[in-house]
Coordinates of C-alpha atoms in Angstrom, one line a residue:
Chain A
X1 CA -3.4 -9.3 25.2
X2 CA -6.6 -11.3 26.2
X3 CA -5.5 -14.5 26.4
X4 CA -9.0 -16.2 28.2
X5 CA -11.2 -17.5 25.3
X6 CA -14.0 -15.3 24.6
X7 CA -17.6 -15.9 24.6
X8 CA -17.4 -16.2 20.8
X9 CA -14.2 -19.0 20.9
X10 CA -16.2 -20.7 23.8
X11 CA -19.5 -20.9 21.5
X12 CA -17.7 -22.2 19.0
X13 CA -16.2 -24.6 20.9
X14 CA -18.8 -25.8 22.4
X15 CA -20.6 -26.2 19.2
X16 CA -17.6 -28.2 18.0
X17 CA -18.3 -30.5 21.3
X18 CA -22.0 -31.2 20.8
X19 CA -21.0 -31.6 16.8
X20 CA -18.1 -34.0 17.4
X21 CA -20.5 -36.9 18.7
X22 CA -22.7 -36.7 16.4
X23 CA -20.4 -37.1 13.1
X24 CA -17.5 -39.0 14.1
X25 CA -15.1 -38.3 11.6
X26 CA -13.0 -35.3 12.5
X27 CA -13.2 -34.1 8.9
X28 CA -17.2 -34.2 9.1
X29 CA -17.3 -31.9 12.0
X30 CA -14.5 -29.2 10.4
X31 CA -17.1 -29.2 6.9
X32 CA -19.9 -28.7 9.8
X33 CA -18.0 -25.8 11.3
X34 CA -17.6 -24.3 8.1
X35 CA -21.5 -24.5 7.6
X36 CA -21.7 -22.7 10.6
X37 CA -19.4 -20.3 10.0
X38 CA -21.0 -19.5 6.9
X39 CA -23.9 -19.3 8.5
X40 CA -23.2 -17.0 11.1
X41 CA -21.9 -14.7 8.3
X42 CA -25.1 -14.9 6.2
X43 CA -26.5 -14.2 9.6
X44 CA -24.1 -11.2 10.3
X45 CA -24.8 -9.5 6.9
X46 CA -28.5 -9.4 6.9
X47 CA -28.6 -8.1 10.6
X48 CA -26.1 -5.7 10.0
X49 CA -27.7 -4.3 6.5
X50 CA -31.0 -4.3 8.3
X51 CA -29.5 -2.0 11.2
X52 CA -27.4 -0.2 8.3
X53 CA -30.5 0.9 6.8
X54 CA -31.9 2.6 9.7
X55 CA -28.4 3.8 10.5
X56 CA -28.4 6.0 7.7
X57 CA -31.1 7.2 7.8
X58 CA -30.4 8.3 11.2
X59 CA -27.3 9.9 10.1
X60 CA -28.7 11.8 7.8
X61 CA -31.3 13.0 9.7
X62 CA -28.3 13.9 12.2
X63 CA -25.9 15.4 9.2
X64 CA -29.5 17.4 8.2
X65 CA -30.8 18.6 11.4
X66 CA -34.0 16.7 11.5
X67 CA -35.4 13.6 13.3
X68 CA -34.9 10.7 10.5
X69 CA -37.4 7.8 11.2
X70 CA -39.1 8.0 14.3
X71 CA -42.6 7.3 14.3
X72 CA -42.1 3.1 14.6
X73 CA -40.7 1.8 17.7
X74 CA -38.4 3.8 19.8
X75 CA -36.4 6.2 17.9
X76 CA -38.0 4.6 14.8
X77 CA -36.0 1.4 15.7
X78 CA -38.3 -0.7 13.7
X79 CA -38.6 1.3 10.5
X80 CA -36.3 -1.3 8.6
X81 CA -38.1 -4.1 9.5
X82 CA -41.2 -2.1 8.0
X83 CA -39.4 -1.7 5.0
X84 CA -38.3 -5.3 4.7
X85 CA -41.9 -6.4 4.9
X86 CA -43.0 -3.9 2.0
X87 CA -40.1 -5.0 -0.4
X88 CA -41.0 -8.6 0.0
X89 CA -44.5 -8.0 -0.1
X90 CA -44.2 -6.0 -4.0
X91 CA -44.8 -7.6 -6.7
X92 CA -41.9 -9.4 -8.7
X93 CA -42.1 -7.5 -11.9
X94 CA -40.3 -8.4 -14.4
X95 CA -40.2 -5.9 -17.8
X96 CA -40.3 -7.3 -21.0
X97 CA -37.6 -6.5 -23.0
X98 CA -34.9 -7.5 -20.6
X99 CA -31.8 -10.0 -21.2
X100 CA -33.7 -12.5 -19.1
X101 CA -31.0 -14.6 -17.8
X102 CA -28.4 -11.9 -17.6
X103 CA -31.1 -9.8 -15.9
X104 CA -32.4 -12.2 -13.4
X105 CA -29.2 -13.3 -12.3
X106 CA -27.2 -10.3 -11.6
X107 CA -28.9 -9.5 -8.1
X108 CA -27.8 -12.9 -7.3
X109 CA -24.4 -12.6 -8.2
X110 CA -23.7 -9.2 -7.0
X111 CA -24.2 -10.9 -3.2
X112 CA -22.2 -13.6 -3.9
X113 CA -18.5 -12.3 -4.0
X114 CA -19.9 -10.1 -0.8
X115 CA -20.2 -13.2 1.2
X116 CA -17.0 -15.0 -0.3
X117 CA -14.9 -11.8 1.3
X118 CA -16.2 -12.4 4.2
X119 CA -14.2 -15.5 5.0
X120 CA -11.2 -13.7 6.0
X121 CA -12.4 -10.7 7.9
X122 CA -10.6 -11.2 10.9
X123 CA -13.4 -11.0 13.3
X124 CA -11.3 -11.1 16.7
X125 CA -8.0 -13.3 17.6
X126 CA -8.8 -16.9 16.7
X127 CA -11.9 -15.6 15.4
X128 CA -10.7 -15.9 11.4
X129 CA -14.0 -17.8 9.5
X130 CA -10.9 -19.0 7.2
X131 CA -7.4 -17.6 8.3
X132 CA -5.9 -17.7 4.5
X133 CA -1.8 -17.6 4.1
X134 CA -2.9 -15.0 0.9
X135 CA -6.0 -13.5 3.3
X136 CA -5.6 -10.0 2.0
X137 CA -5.3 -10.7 -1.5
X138 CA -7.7 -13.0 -1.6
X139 CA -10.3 -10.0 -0.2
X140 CA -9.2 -7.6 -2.7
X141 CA -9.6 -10.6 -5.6
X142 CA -12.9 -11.8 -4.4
X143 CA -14.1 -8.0 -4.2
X144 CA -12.8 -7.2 -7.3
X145 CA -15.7 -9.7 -9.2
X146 CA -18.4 -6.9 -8.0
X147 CA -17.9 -5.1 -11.1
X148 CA -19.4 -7.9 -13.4
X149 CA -22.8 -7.7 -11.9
X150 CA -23.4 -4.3 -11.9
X151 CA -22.4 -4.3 -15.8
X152 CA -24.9 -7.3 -15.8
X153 CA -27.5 -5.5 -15.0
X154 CA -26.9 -2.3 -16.8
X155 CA -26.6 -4.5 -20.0
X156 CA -29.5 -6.7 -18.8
X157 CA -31.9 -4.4 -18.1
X158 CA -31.9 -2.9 -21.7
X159 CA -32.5 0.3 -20.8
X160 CA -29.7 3.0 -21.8
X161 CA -29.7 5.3 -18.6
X162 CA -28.5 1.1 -16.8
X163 CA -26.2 0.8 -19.6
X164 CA -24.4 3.9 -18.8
X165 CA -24.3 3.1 -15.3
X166 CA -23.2 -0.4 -15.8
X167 CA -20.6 1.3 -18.3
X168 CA -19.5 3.6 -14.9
X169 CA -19.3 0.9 -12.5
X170 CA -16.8 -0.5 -15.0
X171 CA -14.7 2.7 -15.3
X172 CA -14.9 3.9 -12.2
X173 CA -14.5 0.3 -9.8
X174 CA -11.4 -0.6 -12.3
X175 CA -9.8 2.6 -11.4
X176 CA -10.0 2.8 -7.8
X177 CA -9.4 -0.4 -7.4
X178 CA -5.9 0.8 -8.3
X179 CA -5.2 3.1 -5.1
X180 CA -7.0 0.6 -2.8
X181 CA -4.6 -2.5 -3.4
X182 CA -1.4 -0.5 -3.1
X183 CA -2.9 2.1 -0.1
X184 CA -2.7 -1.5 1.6
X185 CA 0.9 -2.7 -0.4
X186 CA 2.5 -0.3 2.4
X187 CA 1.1 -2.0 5.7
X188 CA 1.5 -5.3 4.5
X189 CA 5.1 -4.3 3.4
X190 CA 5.7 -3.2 7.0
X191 CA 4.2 -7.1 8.4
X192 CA 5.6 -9.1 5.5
X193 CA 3.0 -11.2 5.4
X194 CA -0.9 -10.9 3.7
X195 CA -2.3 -13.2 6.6
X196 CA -5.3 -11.2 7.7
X197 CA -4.1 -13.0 11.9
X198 CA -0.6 -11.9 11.3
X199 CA -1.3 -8.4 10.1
X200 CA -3.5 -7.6 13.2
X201 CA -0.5 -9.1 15.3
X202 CA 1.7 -6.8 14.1
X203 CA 0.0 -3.7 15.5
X204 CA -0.2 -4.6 19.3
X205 CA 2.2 -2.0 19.9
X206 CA 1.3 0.9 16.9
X207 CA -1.6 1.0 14.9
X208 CA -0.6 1.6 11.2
X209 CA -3.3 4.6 10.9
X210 CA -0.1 6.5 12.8
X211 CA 2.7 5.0 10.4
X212 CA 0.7 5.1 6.7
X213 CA -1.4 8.2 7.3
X214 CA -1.5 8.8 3.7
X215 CA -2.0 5.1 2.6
X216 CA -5.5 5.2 5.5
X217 CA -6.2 8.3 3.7
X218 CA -5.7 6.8 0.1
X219 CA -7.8 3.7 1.1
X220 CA -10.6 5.0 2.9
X221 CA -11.7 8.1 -0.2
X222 CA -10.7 4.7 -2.7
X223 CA -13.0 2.7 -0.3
X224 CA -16.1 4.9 -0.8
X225 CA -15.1 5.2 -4.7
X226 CA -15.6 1.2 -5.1
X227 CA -19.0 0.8 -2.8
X228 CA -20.1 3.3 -5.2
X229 CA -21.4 5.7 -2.3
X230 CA -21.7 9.4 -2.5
X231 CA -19.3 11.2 -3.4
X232 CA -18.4 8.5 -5.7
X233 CA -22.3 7.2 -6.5
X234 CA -21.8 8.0 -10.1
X235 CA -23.4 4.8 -10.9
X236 CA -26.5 5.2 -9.5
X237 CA -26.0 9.1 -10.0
X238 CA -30.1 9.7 -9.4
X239 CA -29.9 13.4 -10.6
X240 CA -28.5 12.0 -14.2
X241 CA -29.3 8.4 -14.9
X242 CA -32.6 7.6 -12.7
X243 CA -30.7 4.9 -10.6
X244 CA -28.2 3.2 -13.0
X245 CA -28.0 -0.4 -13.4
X246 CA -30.8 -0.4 -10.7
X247 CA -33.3 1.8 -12.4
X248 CA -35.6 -1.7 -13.8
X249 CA -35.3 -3.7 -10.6
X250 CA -37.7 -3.7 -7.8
X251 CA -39.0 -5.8 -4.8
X252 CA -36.3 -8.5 -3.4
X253 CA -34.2 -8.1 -6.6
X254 CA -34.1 -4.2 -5.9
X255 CA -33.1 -5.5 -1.9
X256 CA -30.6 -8.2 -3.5
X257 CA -28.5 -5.0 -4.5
X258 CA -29.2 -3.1 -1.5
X259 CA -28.1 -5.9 0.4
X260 CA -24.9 -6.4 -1.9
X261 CA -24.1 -2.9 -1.2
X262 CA -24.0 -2.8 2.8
X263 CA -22.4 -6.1 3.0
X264 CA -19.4 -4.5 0.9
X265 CA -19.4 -1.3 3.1
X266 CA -19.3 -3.6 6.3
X267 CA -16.4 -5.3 4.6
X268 CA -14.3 -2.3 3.6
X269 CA -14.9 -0.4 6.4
X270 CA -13.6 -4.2 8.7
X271 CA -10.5 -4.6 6.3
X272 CA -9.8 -0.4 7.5
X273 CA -10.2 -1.3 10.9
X274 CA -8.1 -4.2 10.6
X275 CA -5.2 -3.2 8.4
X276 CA -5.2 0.2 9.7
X277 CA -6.8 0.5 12.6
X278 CA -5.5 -2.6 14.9
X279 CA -8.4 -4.6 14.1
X280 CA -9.1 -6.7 18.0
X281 CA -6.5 -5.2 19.7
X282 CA -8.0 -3.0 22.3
X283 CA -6.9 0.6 22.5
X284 CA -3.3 1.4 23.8
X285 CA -3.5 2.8 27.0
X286 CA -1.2 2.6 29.9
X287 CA -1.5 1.4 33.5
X288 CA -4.3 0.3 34.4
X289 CA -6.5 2.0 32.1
X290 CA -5.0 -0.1 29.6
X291 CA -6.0 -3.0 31.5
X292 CA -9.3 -2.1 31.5
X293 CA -9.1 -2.1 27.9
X294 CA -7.7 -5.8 27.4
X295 CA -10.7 -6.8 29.4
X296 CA -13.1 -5.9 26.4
X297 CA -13.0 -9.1 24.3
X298 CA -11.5 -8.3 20.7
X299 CA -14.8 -8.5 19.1
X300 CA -16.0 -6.2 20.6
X301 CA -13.1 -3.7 19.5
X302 CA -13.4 -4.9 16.3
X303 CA -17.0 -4.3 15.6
X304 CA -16.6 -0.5 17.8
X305 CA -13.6 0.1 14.9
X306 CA -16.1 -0.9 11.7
X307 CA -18.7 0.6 12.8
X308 CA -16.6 3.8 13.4
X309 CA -15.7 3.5 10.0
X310 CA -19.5 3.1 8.5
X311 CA -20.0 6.2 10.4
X312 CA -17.0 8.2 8.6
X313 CA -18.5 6.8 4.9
X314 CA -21.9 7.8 6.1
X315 CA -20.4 11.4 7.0
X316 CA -18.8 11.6 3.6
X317 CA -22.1 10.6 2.1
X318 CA -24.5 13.1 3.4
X319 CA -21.8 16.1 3.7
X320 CA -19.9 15.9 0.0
X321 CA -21.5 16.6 -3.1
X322 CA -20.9 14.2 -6.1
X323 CA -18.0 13.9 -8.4
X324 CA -18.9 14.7 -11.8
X325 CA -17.0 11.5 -14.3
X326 CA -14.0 13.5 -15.9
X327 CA -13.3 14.7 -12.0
X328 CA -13.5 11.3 -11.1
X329 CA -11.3 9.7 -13.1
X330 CA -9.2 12.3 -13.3
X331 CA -8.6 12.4 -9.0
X332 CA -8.5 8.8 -9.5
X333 CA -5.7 8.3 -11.9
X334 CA -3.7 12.0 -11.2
X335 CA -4.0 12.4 -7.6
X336 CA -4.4 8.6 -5.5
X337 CA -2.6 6.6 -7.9
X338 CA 0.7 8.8 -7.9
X339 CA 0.5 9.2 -4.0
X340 CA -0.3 5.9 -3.1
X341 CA 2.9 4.9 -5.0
X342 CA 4.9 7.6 -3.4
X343 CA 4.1 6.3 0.0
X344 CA 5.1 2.6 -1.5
X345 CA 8.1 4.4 -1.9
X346 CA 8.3 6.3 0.8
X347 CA 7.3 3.0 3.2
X348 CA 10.2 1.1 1.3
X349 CA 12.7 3.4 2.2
X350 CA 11.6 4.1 5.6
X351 CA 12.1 -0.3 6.1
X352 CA 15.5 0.1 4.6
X353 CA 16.7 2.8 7.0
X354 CA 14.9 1.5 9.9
X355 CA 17.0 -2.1 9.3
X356 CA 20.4 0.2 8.8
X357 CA 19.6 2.0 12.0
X358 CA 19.6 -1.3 14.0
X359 CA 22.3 -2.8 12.1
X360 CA 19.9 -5.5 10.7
Chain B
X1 CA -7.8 -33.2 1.7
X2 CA -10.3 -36.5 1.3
X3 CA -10.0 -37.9 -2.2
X4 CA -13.6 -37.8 -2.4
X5 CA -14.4 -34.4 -1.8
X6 CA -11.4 -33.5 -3.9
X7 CA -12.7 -35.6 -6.9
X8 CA -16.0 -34.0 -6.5
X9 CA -14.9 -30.6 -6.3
X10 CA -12.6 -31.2 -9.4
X11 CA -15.2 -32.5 -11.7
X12 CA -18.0 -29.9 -11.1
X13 CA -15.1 -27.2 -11.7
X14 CA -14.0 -29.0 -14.9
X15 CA -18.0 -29.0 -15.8
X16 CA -18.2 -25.6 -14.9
X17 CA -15.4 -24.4 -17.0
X18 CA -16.2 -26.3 -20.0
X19 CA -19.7 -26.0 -20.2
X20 CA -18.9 -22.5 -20.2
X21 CA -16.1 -22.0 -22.3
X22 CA -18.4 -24.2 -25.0
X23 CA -21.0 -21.4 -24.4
X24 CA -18.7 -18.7 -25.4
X25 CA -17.9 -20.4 -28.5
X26 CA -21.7 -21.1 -29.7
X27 CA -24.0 -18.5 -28.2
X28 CA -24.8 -15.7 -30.8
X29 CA -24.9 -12.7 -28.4
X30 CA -21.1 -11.7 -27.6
X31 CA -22.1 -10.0 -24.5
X32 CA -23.5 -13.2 -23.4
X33 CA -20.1 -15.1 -24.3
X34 CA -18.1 -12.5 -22.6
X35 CA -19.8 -13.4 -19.0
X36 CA -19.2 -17.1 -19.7
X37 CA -15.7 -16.6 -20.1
X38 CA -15.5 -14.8 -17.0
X39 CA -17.4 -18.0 -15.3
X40 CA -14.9 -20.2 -17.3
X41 CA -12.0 -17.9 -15.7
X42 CA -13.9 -18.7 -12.6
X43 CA -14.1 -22.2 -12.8
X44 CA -10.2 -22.7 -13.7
X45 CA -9.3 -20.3 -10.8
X46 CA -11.0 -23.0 -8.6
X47 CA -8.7 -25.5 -10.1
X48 CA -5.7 -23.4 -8.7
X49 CA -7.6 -23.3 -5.6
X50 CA -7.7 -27.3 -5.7
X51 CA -4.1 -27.4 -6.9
X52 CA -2.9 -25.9 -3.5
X53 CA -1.9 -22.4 -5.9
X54 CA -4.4 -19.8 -4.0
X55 CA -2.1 -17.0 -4.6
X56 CA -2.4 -17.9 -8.6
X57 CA -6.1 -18.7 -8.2
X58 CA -6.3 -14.7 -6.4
X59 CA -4.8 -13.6 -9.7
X60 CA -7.0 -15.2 -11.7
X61 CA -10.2 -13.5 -10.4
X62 CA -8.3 -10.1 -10.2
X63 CA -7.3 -9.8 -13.7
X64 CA -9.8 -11.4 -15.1
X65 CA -12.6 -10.3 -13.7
X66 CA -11.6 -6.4 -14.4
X67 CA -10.5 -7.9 -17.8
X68 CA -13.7 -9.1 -18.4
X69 CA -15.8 -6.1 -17.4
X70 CA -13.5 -4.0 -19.7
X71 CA -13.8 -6.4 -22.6
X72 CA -17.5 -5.8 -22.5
X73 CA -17.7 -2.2 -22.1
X74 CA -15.3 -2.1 -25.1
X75 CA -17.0 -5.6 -27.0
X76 CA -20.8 -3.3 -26.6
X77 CA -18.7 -0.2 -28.1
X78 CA -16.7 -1.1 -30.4
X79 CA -19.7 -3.3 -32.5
X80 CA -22.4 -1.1 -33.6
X81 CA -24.9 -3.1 -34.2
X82 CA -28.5 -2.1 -32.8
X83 CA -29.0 -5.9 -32.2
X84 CA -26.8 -7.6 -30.2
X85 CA -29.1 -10.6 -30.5
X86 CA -27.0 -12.2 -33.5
X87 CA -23.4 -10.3 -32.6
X88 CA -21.1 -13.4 -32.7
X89 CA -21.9 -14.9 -36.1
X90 CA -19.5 -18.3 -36.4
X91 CA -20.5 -19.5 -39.4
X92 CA -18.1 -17.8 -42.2
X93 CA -14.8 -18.8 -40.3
X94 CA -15.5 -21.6 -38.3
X95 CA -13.5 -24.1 -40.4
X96 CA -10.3 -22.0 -40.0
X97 CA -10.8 -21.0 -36.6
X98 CA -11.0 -25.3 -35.7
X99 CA -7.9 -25.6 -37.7
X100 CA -6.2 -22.9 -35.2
X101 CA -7.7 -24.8 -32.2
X102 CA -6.6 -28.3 -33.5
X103 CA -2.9 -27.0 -34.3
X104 CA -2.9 -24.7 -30.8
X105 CA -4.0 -28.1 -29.0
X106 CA -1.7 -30.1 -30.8
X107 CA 0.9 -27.8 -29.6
X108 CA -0.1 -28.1 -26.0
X109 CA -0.2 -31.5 -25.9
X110 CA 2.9 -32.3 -27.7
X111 CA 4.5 -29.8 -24.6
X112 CA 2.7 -31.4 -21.8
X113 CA 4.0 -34.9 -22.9
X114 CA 7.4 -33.8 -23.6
X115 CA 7.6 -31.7 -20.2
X116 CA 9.0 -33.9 -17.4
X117 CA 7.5 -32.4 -14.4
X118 CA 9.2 -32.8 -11.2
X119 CA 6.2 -34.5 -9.0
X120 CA 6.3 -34.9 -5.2
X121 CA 3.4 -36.0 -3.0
X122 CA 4.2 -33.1 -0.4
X123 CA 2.7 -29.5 -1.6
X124 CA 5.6 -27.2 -1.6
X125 CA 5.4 -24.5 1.4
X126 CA 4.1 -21.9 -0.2
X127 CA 5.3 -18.0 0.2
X128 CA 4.8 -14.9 -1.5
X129 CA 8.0 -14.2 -0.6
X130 CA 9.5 -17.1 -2.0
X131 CA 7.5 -16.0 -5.5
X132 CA 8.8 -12.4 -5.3
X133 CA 12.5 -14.0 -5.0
X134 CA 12.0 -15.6 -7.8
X135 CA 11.0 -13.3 -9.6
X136 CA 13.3 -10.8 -9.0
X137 CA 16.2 -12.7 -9.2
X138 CA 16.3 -15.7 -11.6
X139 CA 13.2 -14.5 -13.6
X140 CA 14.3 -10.2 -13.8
X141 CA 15.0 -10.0 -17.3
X142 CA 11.5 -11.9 -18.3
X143 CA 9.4 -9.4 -15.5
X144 CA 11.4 -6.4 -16.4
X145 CA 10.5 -6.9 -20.1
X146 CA 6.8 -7.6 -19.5
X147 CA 6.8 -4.3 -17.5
X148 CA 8.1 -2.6 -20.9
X149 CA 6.2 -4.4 -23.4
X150 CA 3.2 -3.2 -20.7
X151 CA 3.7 0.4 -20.6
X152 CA 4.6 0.2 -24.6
X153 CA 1.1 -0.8 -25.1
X154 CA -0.2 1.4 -22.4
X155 CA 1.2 4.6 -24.9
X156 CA 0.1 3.3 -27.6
X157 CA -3.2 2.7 -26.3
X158 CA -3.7 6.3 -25.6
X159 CA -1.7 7.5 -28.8
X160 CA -4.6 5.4 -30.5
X161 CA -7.2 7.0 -28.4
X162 CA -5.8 10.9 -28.5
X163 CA -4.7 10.6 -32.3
X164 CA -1.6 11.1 -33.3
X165 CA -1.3 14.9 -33.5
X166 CA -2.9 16.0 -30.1
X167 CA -0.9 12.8 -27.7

């Protein structure tokens, strides 16, 4: 393992040094490196949903067989930044019969549990913004919230084809949510503990993709089912319901939500890199290959593994056609909750007669 | 943590969950109400939070955040009113519903004073795998019966929503 701080450990560090001076007391400067932790994650989402943006539509230009963006910067690199300009350039309109407050403040709200779950993304070793004892369940708590705003603004907007969607995200986000938190129950039964630090630990020698198959499986279609993307994008469901709980937003309130949305796919796809996927540790290779590989700081792994995973959610997005509700609900509740508990089971079992077989 | 900070902190989260839960009581539109409980959930699971109880603060916001949502969907369908304006009317049963909260509050505060609680300084280690012991060992009957009482209501709820003859 890489035991040499990193260029992200020694930045912080030395932001620590110049800090220390400057406030004195010691519990100052850890509230200071909080502040800049947040920062660096308010920093993190917007870059990323900016590149996310162009990303996609990359991909499906890719999936489709044509270009995608490409008449701004190379490769259309700069087409986001294009877009970002126009949305905060539109006027903030506001219709009239809207719940005002509930309106107004559910694009707010729908980016705040996306930043709280980012505070224990495990970013690389001793890179943990907040390393909790409860880090995994503290992701799946925080994400869960994600449901109120959506309803907020299908009820706020006062408009029936939001209503229904808001009444979706409910269904559909309360369901799913199901699979997700025990796809995981099997990993974290196999580490013992639901530190985000200690769950990457545990895979320096296997990555669990190779010993919960099923569970990555189970997590990843459950995954796509609660960031509300295609197959799964009932909610916004264009072809049925205009664009759901979105349909009366526009401008930076419309970008609020878009925002929202790519900081929770960032997030999911980073919790299946780093429950399932080894998170920092570097690929397993032997010899000297595998040296090679140690030499890449863990960040850098990490962020290869996530954005592996955006690409796979991207894939299903422009390749699968949507879910119509009953199928929905019915593959939710008949097909991931059954299996996912099976391979609770199945995990349980395994532990058992792995301790017998080394007389534990 | 400094006393300060930790004074602070408390007071805005007892601000925030009162001001709140006072909301749900006197705004007319239920829909309304129902999102101030779920801040007043909030603002009590950052209490735990204070109280060195994450794990319980992490079940806070889990249930009741996908409690709230489903309270709502089924609040806006179950009251058919074309108006949700005026949907929480308090006026015809208020004076029995304050004579429920004084004798509920009585109640708690006749348990709090009677309860000795053992108190330390220290914050117990906390594990969840002290919790699960517990819980499936000195506290099996109680889990085990909540399980049943669950999937009782679970049936029942779809008995309800099938009818009788087709479930």
């Amino acid at each position: 393992m890489n035991s040499n701080p990193d260029l992200l450990t020694s930045l912080a560090g030395s932001i620590r040094s110049v800090l220390s001076p400057l406030i004195g007391n010691p519990d100052g400067v850890d509230m200071a490196m909080y502040g800049v932790g947040l920062l660096a994650v308010i920093t993190l989402i917007f870059t990323n949903a900016v590149i996310l943006v162009w990303g996609e539509r990359k991909v499906a230009g890719f999936m489709q067989s044509r270009y995608g963006p490409n008449r701004l910067g190379p490769w259309g690199l700069f087409q986001s930044i294009a877009d970002v300009l126009k949305l905060m350039s539109k006027e903030d309109y506001r219709p009239k019969l809207v719940d005002k407050w509930v309106w107004a403040l559910a694009p707010i709200i729908m980016f705040a549990p996306a930043v709280a779950a980012y505070a224990v993304l495990p970013f690389g070793k001793d890179l943990v913004p907040v390393d909790l004892n409860i880090g995994i369940f503290y992701f799946i708590a925080v994400s869960s919230i994600t449901t109120i705003p959506l309803l907020m603004a299908g009820w706020g907007s006062n408009n029936k084809y939001s209503l229904i969607g808001g009444m979706r995200a409910v269904a559909q986000m309360v369901s799913y949510e199901i699979p997700l938190v025990f796809s995981m129950l099997g990993a974290i039964m196999l580490v013992g503990s639901l530190k985000m630090s200690s769950i990457v630990e545990a895979q320096s020698h296997i990555w669990f993709v190779f010993l919960q198959p099923v569970a990555f499986l189970v997590y990843v279609i459950a995954a796509t089912a609660e960031t509300n993307r295609a197959p799964f994008d009932l909610v916004e469901g264009e072809s049925e319901i205009v664009a759901g709980p979105l349909t009366e937003y526009s401008g930076m309130r419309w970008a609020m939500f878009f925002l929202g949305e790519y900081a929770n796919l960032l997030a999911v796809s980073a919790i299946a890199s780093a429950v399932f996927l080894g998170g920092w540790q570097p690929l397993p290779l032997p010899g000297a290959l595998g040296d090679m590989m140690h030499a890449i700081p863990g960040w850098i792994w990490f962020a290869l593994k996530t954005y592996i995973m955006i690409f796979v959610f991207m894939w299903f997005r422009w390749t699968f056609p949507r879910f119509r509700v009953d199928q929905l609900m019915g593959f939710g509740w008949k097909v991931l909750l059954p299996l996912s508990l099976a391979n609770i089971l199945v995990t349980g079992v395994g532990i058992f007669l792995y301790r017998v077989a080394i007389g534990g | 943590m400094n006393d300060m900070v930790f004074a602070t902190a408390f007071y805005i989260l007892a601000g925030i969950t009162i001001l709140s839960a006072v909301g749900v009581v006197f705004l007319k539109n239920i829909v309304h109400s129902a999102f101030l409980l779920a801040l007043a959930f909030f603002g009590v699971a950052g209490i735990y939070v204070l109280l060195n109880a994450e794990f319980l603060a992490a079940v806070q916001l889990l249930v009741y955040g996908g409690a709230i949502a489903v309270l709502i969907a089924f609040g806006v369908m179950l009251i058919q009113r074309r108006d949700m304006s005026s949907s929480n009317p308090d006026a015809a049963w208020s004076p029995l519903g304050l004579g429920m909260a004084v004798m509920a509050m009585v109640v708690f505060i006749a348990a709090i004073v009677l309860t000795q609680f053992p108190v330390t300084n220290v914050a117990p280690e906390f594990s969840v795998e002290g919790l699960a012991r517990l819980l499936l060992t000195d506290y099996v009957v109680a889990f085990e019966a909540a399980a049943v009482l669950l999937l009782a209501a679970m049936v029942g709820a779809i008995i309800l929503a099938k009818g009788a003859k087709e479930a």
